CSV table of C-alpha atoms in Angstrom, one decimal:
chain,number,residue,atom,x,y,z
A,22,MET,CA,87.8,84.6,137.9
A,23,THR,CA,84.8,86.2,136.6
A,24,THR,CA,81.2,86.3,138.3
A,25,HIS,CA,79.7,84.4,135.5
A,26,LEU,CA,82.4,81.5,135.9
A,27,LEU,CA,82.1,81.6,139.9
A,28,ARG,CA,77.9,81.5,139.3
A,29,ARG,CA,78.4,78.1,137.4
A,30,ILE,CA,81.1,76.7,140.1
A,31,LEU,CA,78.2,77.9,142.5
A,32,CYS,CA,75.5,76.2,141.1
A,33,ILE,CA,77.7,72.9,140.7
A,34,TRP,CA,78.6,72.7,144.0
A,35,LEU,CA,75.2,73.4,145.3
A,36,LEU,CA,73.6,70.4,143.2
A,37,ALA,CA,76.5,68.1,144.2
A,38,VAL,CA,76.0,69.0,147.8
A,39,CYS,CA,72.3,69.4,147.9
A,40,ALA,CA,70.8,66.7,145.6
A,41,PRO,CA,71.0,63.6,148.0
A,42,LEU,CA,69.3,65.8,150.0
A,43,LEU,CA,66.7,67.2,148.1
A,44,SER,CA,65.7,63.5,146.2
A,45,LEU,CA,65.2,61.9,149.3
A,46,ALA,CA,63.3,64.9,151.0
A,47,GLN,CA,60.7,65.7,148.3
A,48,GLY,CA,61.5,63.4,145.3
A,49,PRO,CA,61.4,64.7,141.6
A,50,ALA,CA,59.0,66.7,141.5
A,51,VAL,CA,60.4,69.4,143.4
A,52,LEU,CA,61.4,71.9,140.7
A,53,ASP,CA,58.0,72.3,139.8
A,54,ALA,CA,56.3,72.7,142.8
A,55,PRO,CA,57.1,74.5,146.3
A,56,PRO,CA,58.2,72.2,148.7
A,57,SER,CA,56.2,70.7,151.8
A,58,PRO,CA,56.4,71.3,154.4
A,59,PRO,CA,57.6,74.6,153.3
A,60,LEU,CA,61.0,75.5,153.4
A,61,THR,CA,62.6,78.8,154.3
A,62,TRP,CA,63.8,81.0,151.2
A,63,PHE,CA,66.1,83.5,150.8
A,64,ILE,CA,65.0,86.0,148.0
A,65,LYS,CA,66.6,88.9,146.8
A,66,GLN,CA,64.4,91.5,145.8
A,67,GLY,CA,65.5,94.5,144.3
A,68,PRO,CA,68.2,96.1,146.8
A,69,GLU,CA,67.1,94.2,150.1
A,70,MET,CA,67.1,90.5,151.1
A,71,VAL,CA,63.4,89.3,152.1
A,72,VAL,CA,63.1,85.7,154.1
A,73,ARG,CA,59.7,83.5,153.0
A,74,ARG,CA,58.1,80.8,154.8
A,75,GLY,CA,55.0,79.9,153.4
A,76,THR,CA,52.9,82.7,153.1
A,77,VAL,CA,54.8,84.9,155.3
A,78,VAL,CA,57.9,87.0,153.9
A,79,MET,CA,60.0,89.1,156.5
A,80,ALA,CA,62.6,91.4,155.8
A,81,MET,CA,66.0,89.9,156.1
A,82,ASP,CA,68.0,91.3,159.0
A,83,ARG,CA,70.9,89.3,159.7
A,84,ASP,CA,73.1,86.9,158.0
A,85,VAL,CA,72.6,83.6,157.6
A,86,VAL,CA,74.4,80.3,157.5
A,87,LEU,CA,72.9,77.7,155.8
A,88,ALA,CA,72.8,73.7,156.1
A,89,ASN,CA,75.7,73.2,153.8
A,90,GLY,CA,78.2,75.9,154.9
A,91,ALA,CA,77.4,78.4,152.5
A,92,ARG,CA,76.6,82.1,154.2
A,93,ILE,CA,74.1,84.6,153.0
A,94,SER,CA,74.7,88.5,153.7
A,95,HIS,CA,71.7,90.3,154.7
A,96,ALA,CA,73.4,93.3,153.4
A,97,ASP,CA,73.2,92.5,149.5
A,98,GLY,CA,72.6,89.0,149.1
A,99,LYS,CA,76.3,87.9,148.7
A,100,VAL,CA,76.6,84.0,149.0
A,101,GLU,CA,79.8,83.1,150.5
A,102,LEU,CA,81.0,79.5,150.1
A,103,LEU,CA,82.5,77.2,153.0
A,104,THR,CA,85.1,76.3,150.3
A,105,GLY,CA,86.0,79.5,149.3
A,106,GLY,CA,84.6,82.2,146.8
A,107,SER,CA,81.4,83.9,146.2
A,108,MET,CA,78.9,85.6,144.3
A,109,PRO,CA,75.8,88.0,144.5
A,110,LEU,CA,72.3,86.9,144.3
A,111,ARG,CA,70.4,88.5,141.1
A,112,ASP,CA,67.0,90.6,141.5
A,113,GLY,CA,64.7,87.7,142.2
A,114,GLU,CA,66.6,84.8,142.8
A,115,ALA,CA,65.9,82.5,145.6
A,116,MET,CA,68.0,79.9,148.0
A,117,SER,CA,66.5,77.3,150.2
A,118,GLN,CA,67.7,76.8,153.5
A,119,ASN,CA,69.6,73.4,152.3
A,120,GLY,CA,71.5,75.6,149.4
A,121,GLU,CA,69.4,75.0,146.0
A,122,LEU,CA,69.5,78.5,144.2
A,123,VAL,CA,66.7,79.0,141.9
A,124,GLY,CA,66.6,82.0,139.2
A,125,SER,CA,64.2,84.9,139.1
A,126,GLN,CA,62.0,83.0,136.2
A,127,ARG,CA,61.9,79.4,138.2
A,128,ALA,CA,61.2,81.5,141.2
A,129,GLN,CA,58.1,83.1,140.0
A,130,GLN,CA,57.0,79.7,138.7
A,131,MET,CA,57.4,78.1,142.4
A,132,GLY,CA,55.2,81.1,143.7
A,133,LEU,CA,58.6,82.3,145.5
A,134,THR,CA,58.0,86.1,144.5
A,135,PRO,CA,57.1,87.8,147.6
A,136,ALA,CA,55.0,91.1,146.5
A,137,ALA,CA,52.1,89.3,146.4
A,138,VAL,CA,52.0,88.1,150.1
A,139,ASN,CA,52.1,89.7,153.2
A,140,MET,CA,55.2,92.0,153.9
A,141,ARG,CA,56.2,92.6,157.5
A,142,ARG,CA,59.6,94.5,157.4
A,143,ASN,CA,60.3,94.7,161.0
A,144,ALA,CA,59.4,91.2,161.8
A,145,PRO,CA,61.9,88.6,163.2
A,146,VAL,CA,63.6,86.3,160.7
A,147,ALA,CA,61.4,83.4,160.3
A,148,ALA,CA,62.6,79.8,161.7
A,149,PRO,CA,63.6,77.3,159.0
A,150,ALA,CA,61.6,73.9,159.1
A,151,ALA,CA,62.3,71.7,162.4
A,152,ALA,CA,64.5,69.2,160.0
A,153,ALA,CA,67.0,71.5,158.3
A,154,ALA,CA,70.4,72.1,159.8
A,155,PRO,CA,70.7,75.1,162.4
A,156,VAL,CA,70.2,78.3,161.3
A,157,ALA,CA,72.4,81.0,162.9
A,158,VAL,CA,69.5,83.6,162.8
A,159,ALA,CA,66.9,80.9,163.8
A,160,ALA,CA,66.3,81.7,167.3
A,161,ALA,CA,66.9,84.5,169.9
A,162,ALA,CA,68.3,81.9,172.6
A,163,PRO,CA,71.0,79.0,172.5
A,164,ALA,CA,68.7,76.1,172.0
A,165,VAL,CA,71.0,73.0,173.1
A,166,THR,CA,74.7,73.0,174.9
A,167,THR,CA,77.1,71.0,172.7
A,168,PRO,CA,80.5,70.6,173.9
A,169,PHE,CA,83.1,73.2,172.6
A,170,THR,CA,86.2,71.4,171.6
A,171,TYR,CA,88.7,74.7,170.9
A,172,GLN,CA,91.8,74.7,172.4
A,173,PRO,CA,94.1,77.8,172.8
A,174,SER,CA,97.9,77.4,172.2
A,175,VAL,CA,100.3,77.5,175.4
A,176,PRO,CA,102.6,79.5,176.1
A,177,VAL,CA,106.3,78.4,175.5
A,178,GLU,CA,109.0,79.8,177.8
A,179,GLY,CA,106.8,82.3,179.2
A,180,LYS,CA,107.3,84.7,181.9
A,181,LEU,CA,105.5,84.9,185.2
A,182,LYS,CA,103.0,88.3,185.5
A,183,GLY,CA,100.3,88.9,188.3
A,184,VAL,CA,97.6,91.4,189.0
A,185,ILE,CA,95.5,92.1,192.0
A,186,GLU,CA,92.2,93.9,190.6
A,187,LEU,CA,89.6,95.9,192.9
A,188,GLY,CA,86.0,94.7,191.6
A,189,ALA,CA,82.8,95.9,192.5
A,190,SER,CA,81.8,92.9,194.8
A,191,GLY,CA,85.6,91.9,196.2
A,192,PHE,CA,89.8,91.8,195.6
A,193,ASN,CA,90.7,89.3,193.0
A,194,SER,CA,94.2,88.0,191.9
A,195,PHE,CA,95.2,86.3,188.7
A,196,ILE,CA,99.1,84.9,188.2
A,197,ILE,CA,99.4,84.3,184.4
A,198,ARG,CA,102.2,82.4,182.2
A,199,VAL,CA,102.6,84.5,178.8
A,200,ASP,CA,105.2,84.2,176.0
A,201,LYS,CA,106.3,86.3,173.1
A,202,GLN,CA,103.5,85.1,170.7
A,203,GLN,CA,100.8,86.5,173.8
A,204,ASN,CA,100.0,82.8,174.3
A,205,TRP,CA,98.7,82.7,178.1
A,206,LYS,CA,97.7,79.9,180.7
A,207,LEU,CA,96.2,81.2,184.2
A,208,GLU,CA,98.5,79.6,186.8
A,209,LYS,CA,96.5,80.8,189.6
A,210,ALA,CA,93.4,82.5,190.6
A,211,ASP,CA,92.2,83.9,193.9
A,212,PHE,CA,88.7,85.4,194.8
A,213,GLY,CA,88.2,87.7,197.9
A,214,THR,CA,85.9,89.7,199.1
A,215,SER,CA,85.9,93.7,200.0
A,216,LEU,CA,82.0,94.3,199.9
A,217,VAL,CA,82.9,97.8,198.1
A,218,PHE,CA,79.5,98.1,197.0
A,219,GLU,CA,77.9,97.6,200.6
A,220,ASN,CA,80.7,99.9,202.3
A,221,LEU,CA,82.0,97.8,204.9
A,222,ALA,CA,85.9,97.8,203.7
A,223,THR,CA,88.1,99.5,206.0
A,224,ASP,CA,91.9,100.3,205.6
A,225,ASP,CA,93.0,97.8,207.5
A,226,ASP,CA,91.0,95.4,205.5
A,227,VAL,CA,93.0,97.0,202.5
A,228,ARG,CA,96.0,96.8,203.7
A,229,LYS,CA,95.9,92.8,205.4
A,230,GLY,CA,94.3,91.9,201.6
A,231,LEU,CA,96.4,93.2,199.7
A,232,LYS,CA,99.3,92.0,201.5
A,233,GLY,CA,98.1,89.2,201.7
A,234,TYR,CA,97.4,89.2,197.7
A,235,ILE,CA,101.1,90.2,197.3
A,236,GLY,CA,103.1,87.9,199.6
A,237,GLN,CA,101.3,84.5,197.8
A,238,MET,CA,102.5,86.2,194.6
A,239,LEU,CA,106.1,86.5,195.6
A,240,ASP,CA,106.0,82.9,197.0
A,241,PHE,CA,104.4,81.5,193.7
A,242,GLY,CA,107.6,83.4,191.3
A,243,VAL,CA,106.2,86.4,190.2
A,244,GLY,CA,108.6,89.7,190.1
A,245,GLY,CA,107.5,92.5,192.3
A,246,ARG,CA,108.0,94.7,189.1
A,247,ASP,CA,105.6,92.2,187.0
A,248,ILE,CA,102.8,92.6,189.9
A,249,HIS,CA,100.4,95.1,188.9
A,250,PHE,CA,96.9,96.6,190.6
A,251,VAL,CA,93.8,97.7,188.8
A,252,VAL,CA,90.7,99.0,189.6
A,253,SER,CA,87.6,97.7,187.7
A,254,SER,CA,85.3,100.4,186.4
A,255,GLY,CA,82.7,99.1,188.3
A,256,ALA,CA,84.2,99.8,191.5
A,257,THR,CA,85.2,103.3,190.7
A,258,MET,CA,81.5,104.2,190.6
A,259,ALA,CA,81.3,103.4,194.7
A,260,ASP,CA,82.2,106.2,196.8
A,261,VAL,CA,84.5,103.7,199.2
A,262,THR,CA,86.6,103.3,196.1
A,263,ARG,CA,88.3,107.0,196.4
A,264,ARG,CA,89.9,105.8,199.9
A,265,ILE,CA,90.6,102.3,199.1
A,266,VAL,CA,92.9,103.7,195.9
A,267,ARG,CA,94.6,106.3,198.7
A,268,THR,CA,95.5,103.6,201.3
A,269,LEU,CA,96.8,101.8,198.2
A,270,LYS,CA,98.8,104.7,197.2
A,271,GLU,CA,100.1,104.8,201.1
A,272,LEU,CA,101.4,101.6,200.9
A,273,GLY,CA,103.9,102.8,197.7
A,274,TYR,CA,101.6,101.3,194.8
A,275,VAL,CA,101.0,102.2,191.5
A,276,VAL,CA,96.9,102.2,190.9
A,277,ASN,CA,95.8,101.8,187.5
A,278,THR,CA,91.9,102.8,186.6
A,279,VAL,CA,90.1,101.4,183.6
A,280,THR,CA,86.8,103.2,182.3
A,281,PRO,CA,84.4,100.7,181.0
A,282,GLU,CA,85.5,101.0,177.5
A,283,GLN,CA,89.2,100.2,178.2
A,284,GLU,CA,87.8,97.4,180.3
A,285,GLY,CA,85.5,95.9,177.5
A,286,ALA,CA,88.6,96.4,175.3
A,287,LEU,CA,90.9,94.2,177.4
A,288,ALA,CA,88.0,91.5,177.5
A,289,LEU,CA,88.2,91.1,174.2
A,290,LYS,CA,92.2,90.7,174.5
A,291,ALA,CA,91.8,88.1,177.0
A,292,ALA,CA,89.0,86.5,175.8
A,293,LEU,CA,88.5,86.6,172.2
A,294,PRO,CA,90.6,83.7,170.5
A,295,PRO,CA,92.8,84.7,167.4
A,296,LEU,CA,91.0,81.8,165.7
A,297,PHE,CA,87.4,83.6,166.2
A,298,THR,CA,88.5,86.8,164.9
A,299,GLY,CA,85.7,88.2,162.7
A,300,LYS,CA,83.3,85.5,164.0
A,301,ALA,CA,82.7,85.9,167.4
A,302,PHE,CA,82.1,89.1,169.9
A,303,VAL,CA,82.7,89.3,173.9
A,304,ALA,CA,80.5,90.0,177.0
A,305,ASP,CA,81.5,90.7,180.1
A,306,ILE,CA,78.5,91.0,182.7
A,307,GLY,CA,79.7,92.6,185.8
A,308,SER,CA,78.5,93.8,189.1
A,309,GLY,CA,78.6,97.6,188.3
A,310,ASN,CA,78.0,97.1,184.8
A,311,THR,CA,78.2,95.3,181.2
A,312,LYS,CA,80.6,95.7,178.4
A,313,LEU,CA,80.1,94.3,174.8
A,314,SER,CA,83.2,94.4,172.8
A,315,TRP,CA,84.5,93.3,169.3
A,316,LEU,CA,86.8,93.8,166.5
A,317,GLN,CA,85.8,96.1,164.1
A,318,ASN,CA,88.2,97.3,160.9
A,319,GLY,CA,90.7,95.5,163.3
A,320,LEU,CA,90.4,97.7,166.2
A,321,PRO,CA,88.5,97.0,169.4
A,322,ALA,CA,85.0,98.4,169.9
A,323,ALA,CA,83.2,98.5,173.3
A,324,LEU,CA,80.1,99.6,174.7
A,325,ASP,CA,78.8,99.4,178.2
A,326,SER,CA,75.2,99.0,180.1
A,327,TYR,CA,74.1,98.5,183.3
A,328,GLY,CA,75.7,95.8,185.3
A,329,ALA,CA,74.1,92.8,187.3
A,330,LYS,CA,73.7,94.7,190.6
A,331,TYR,CA,71.2,97.4,188.9
A,332,TYR,CA,68.5,96.1,191.3
A,333,GLN,CA,70.2,97.8,193.9
A,334,LYS,CA,69.7,101.4,192.5
A,335,GLY,CA,66.1,100.5,191.9
A,336,ILE,CA,66.3,100.4,188.1
A,337,THR,CA,63.7,98.4,186.4
A,338,ASP,CA,64.2,95.4,184.6
A,339,ALA,CA,62.3,96.5,181.7
A,340,ALA,CA,64.8,99.5,181.7
A,341,VAL,CA,68.1,97.6,181.6
A,342,THR,CA,66.4,94.6,178.6
A,343,GLN,CA,65.9,97.9,176.4
A,344,ASP,CA,69.7,99.5,177.1
A,345,ILE,CA,70.9,95.8,176.5
A,346,THR,CA,69.0,95.4,173.4
A,347,ASP,CA,70.0,98.8,171.6
A,348,ASN,CA,73.7,98.2,172.8
A,349,ALA,CA,74.0,94.7,171.5
A,350,ARG,CA,72.2,95.3,167.9
A,351,GLN,CA,75.2,97.1,167.1
A,352,VAL,CA,77.3,94.3,167.2
A,353,PRO,CA,78.1,93.4,163.7
A,354,ALA,CA,75.7,90.8,162.0
A,355,GLU,CA,79.1,88.8,161.0
A,356,LEU,CA,80.0,88.3,164.3
A,357,ARG,CA,76.9,87.3,166.5
A,358,GLN,CA,77.5,83.3,165.6
A,359,THR,CA,79.6,83.1,168.9
A,360,CYS,CA,79.6,85.2,172.2
A,361,PHE,CA,82.6,84.5,174.5
A,362,ILE,CA,81.2,85.7,178.1
A,363,ILE,CA,82.7,86.1,181.2
A,364,GLY,CA,81.7,87.8,184.5
A,365,GLY,CA,80.3,87.0,188.0
A,366,VAL,CA,77.1,86.0,187.0
A,367,PRO,CA,78.1,83.9,183.9
A,368,TYR,CA,80.4,81.8,186.1
A,369,GLU,CA,77.5,81.4,188.5
A,370,LEU,CA,75.3,79.7,185.5
A,371,ALA,CA,78.3,77.7,184.1
A,372,LYS,CA,78.8,76.1,187.1
A,373,ALA,CA,75.8,73.5,186.5
A,374,SER,CA,77.3,72.4,183.7
A,375,ARG,CA,80.9,72.4,183.6
A,376,GLN,CA,82.3,69.1,182.9
A,377,GLY,CA,85.6,68.7,184.9
A,378,LYS,CA,88.2,71.2,184.6
A,379,GLU,CA,87.3,72.4,180.9
A,380,ARG,CA,88.4,75.5,179.6
A,381,TYR,CA,85.1,76.5,178.1
A,382,THR,CA,81.4,75.7,178.9
A,383,VAL,CA,78.7,76.6,176.6
A,384,LEU,CA,75.7,78.2,178.4
A,385,LYS,CA,72.3,76.9,178.4
A,386,ALA,CA,69.5,79.1,177.2
A,387,PRO,CA,68.3,82.0,179.8
A,388,ALA,CA,64.8,80.2,180.4
A,389,ALA,CA,67.1,77.4,182.1
A,390,TYR,CA,68.6,79.4,184.6
A,391,ALA,CA,65.1,81.2,185.6
A,392,GLU,CA,64.7,79.4,188.8
A,393,LEU,CA,67.9,80.2,190.3
A,394,PRO,CA,67.7,82.1,193.9
A,395,GLY,CA,69.6,85.9,194.4
A,396,ALA,CA,68.4,89.1,193.3
A,397,LYS,CA,72.3,89.4,191.9
A,398,ILE,CA,71.5,85.8,189.6
A,399,LYS,CA,68.3,86.9,188.8
A,400,SER,CA,69.2,90.6,187.2
A,401,GLY,CA,72.3,88.8,185.2
A,402,VAL,CA,69.8,86.7,183.5
A,403,ASN,CA,68.0,89.5,182.6
A,404,ILE,CA,71.0,90.7,180.9
A,405,TYR,CA,71.3,87.4,179.3
A,406,LYS,CA,68.3,86.7,178.1
A,407,ALA,CA,68.3,90.3,176.6
A,408,LEU,CA,71.7,90.1,174.9
A,409,ALA,CA,70.7,86.3,173.5
A,410,ASP,CA,67.3,88.2,172.3
A,411,ALA,CA,68.8,91.1,170.3
A,412,THR,CA,72.1,88.9,168.9
A,413,GLY,CA,70.2,85.8,168.2
A,414,CYS,CA,73.7,84.3,169.2
A,415,GLN,CA,73.2,80.6,169.4
A,416,GLN,CA,76.3,79.7,171.2
A,417,PHE,CA,77.8,81.4,174.8
A,418,VAL,CA,80.7,80.2,175.6
A,419,PHE,CA,81.9,81.0,179.1
A,420,ASP,CA,86.1,81.0,179.3
A,421,TRP,CA,86.7,80.0,183.2
A,422,ASP,CA,90.1,81.8,182.7
A,423,ALA,CA,90.1,85.0,181.0
A,424,ASN,CA,89.0,88.5,182.3
A,425,PHE,CA,89.9,92.0,181.8
A,426,THR,CA,92.7,92.3,184.2
A,427,ILE,CA,94.4,89.6,182.1
A,428,GLY,CA,93.9,91.6,179.3
A,429,TYR,CA,95.5,94.2,181.1
A,430,LEU,CA,98.7,92.3,181.5
A,431,LEU,CA,98.9,91.0,177.9
A,432,ASN,CA,99.7,94.5,177.4
A,433,MET,CA,102.4,95.0,179.9
A,434,PRO,CA,106.4,94.6,178.6
């Protein structure tokens, strides 16, 4: 299909969708004068995309989803329709937050050309008018919590697999049922306490704890060869971990250690639903480190930063905020609509708003958790806030079942 034909189809579609909204909100004179109150306009200005609201013009630094579902790329001004098809904006053309497309000549007549007004290239994208539907880049943190209705596929005639994790804050065990299509379901989870960082775990603690977990898994029906042991990247940073691993090996078990990057990739495998491939990224806020991961050209990409116990090392909130921000800004713009978030602190935040036994809980904005007690929670909320501010993500979805060790099990035959 030619670009010219696509443009004609786009214009017809936009007019059909938006004309009733525009006629109700602005009257028939909207084509001859700027809207009042001012809309947010996305304008192609040479090779760049800019945003204008009122007299303020800013560089467009991320993709935008309009009220009618169309998406504008900040990189090249390409417009992708919700119903399929796309077209690039031409130099001088503008599109409103409601989806109204105007040509370069009419944009100039409407006073939308940004050349004569203040240009702030390093400022964040302006938020649209309050009456408009939510735009993916308008705020720095989730404004409301809405139900997340996605339900994963259940495994069919799946196999039981189990994993015991030595984490930075305790021994944990998980049993899943997984089928040949990699559909999985969490069947059992147990959370213990090893106090690894506090250096209080003894060889006897390790033996007793592991024998208990192993016995429970065998009783549940997991085969001996399908029980695995993993040391998290956060736990490997503790001096006592080496002694614990040695004890495990003395008991005759193979111990698998993972790097932060591997842990991030495994978290991605477990927490990112297939339906959200190309639409979301994953954050794992652990005690020892925080991992960000996403799919890039079909391959997992992962970065790590400080974990929620950074306060124990005398690291400042400001230093952590900066490092989290630097990492989060590397998440591709098109993946920032939704973040699937896991880890100890997100678990604590999600408890306050969980409805029954739902698989997914949408977190509130970081400010809603500012008064929660405990140094670890406060540090974790600081990480969450930095992540939300840096990405502009509007939907942080906590997954009650997923963790990186389940991603490890999904890689096992």
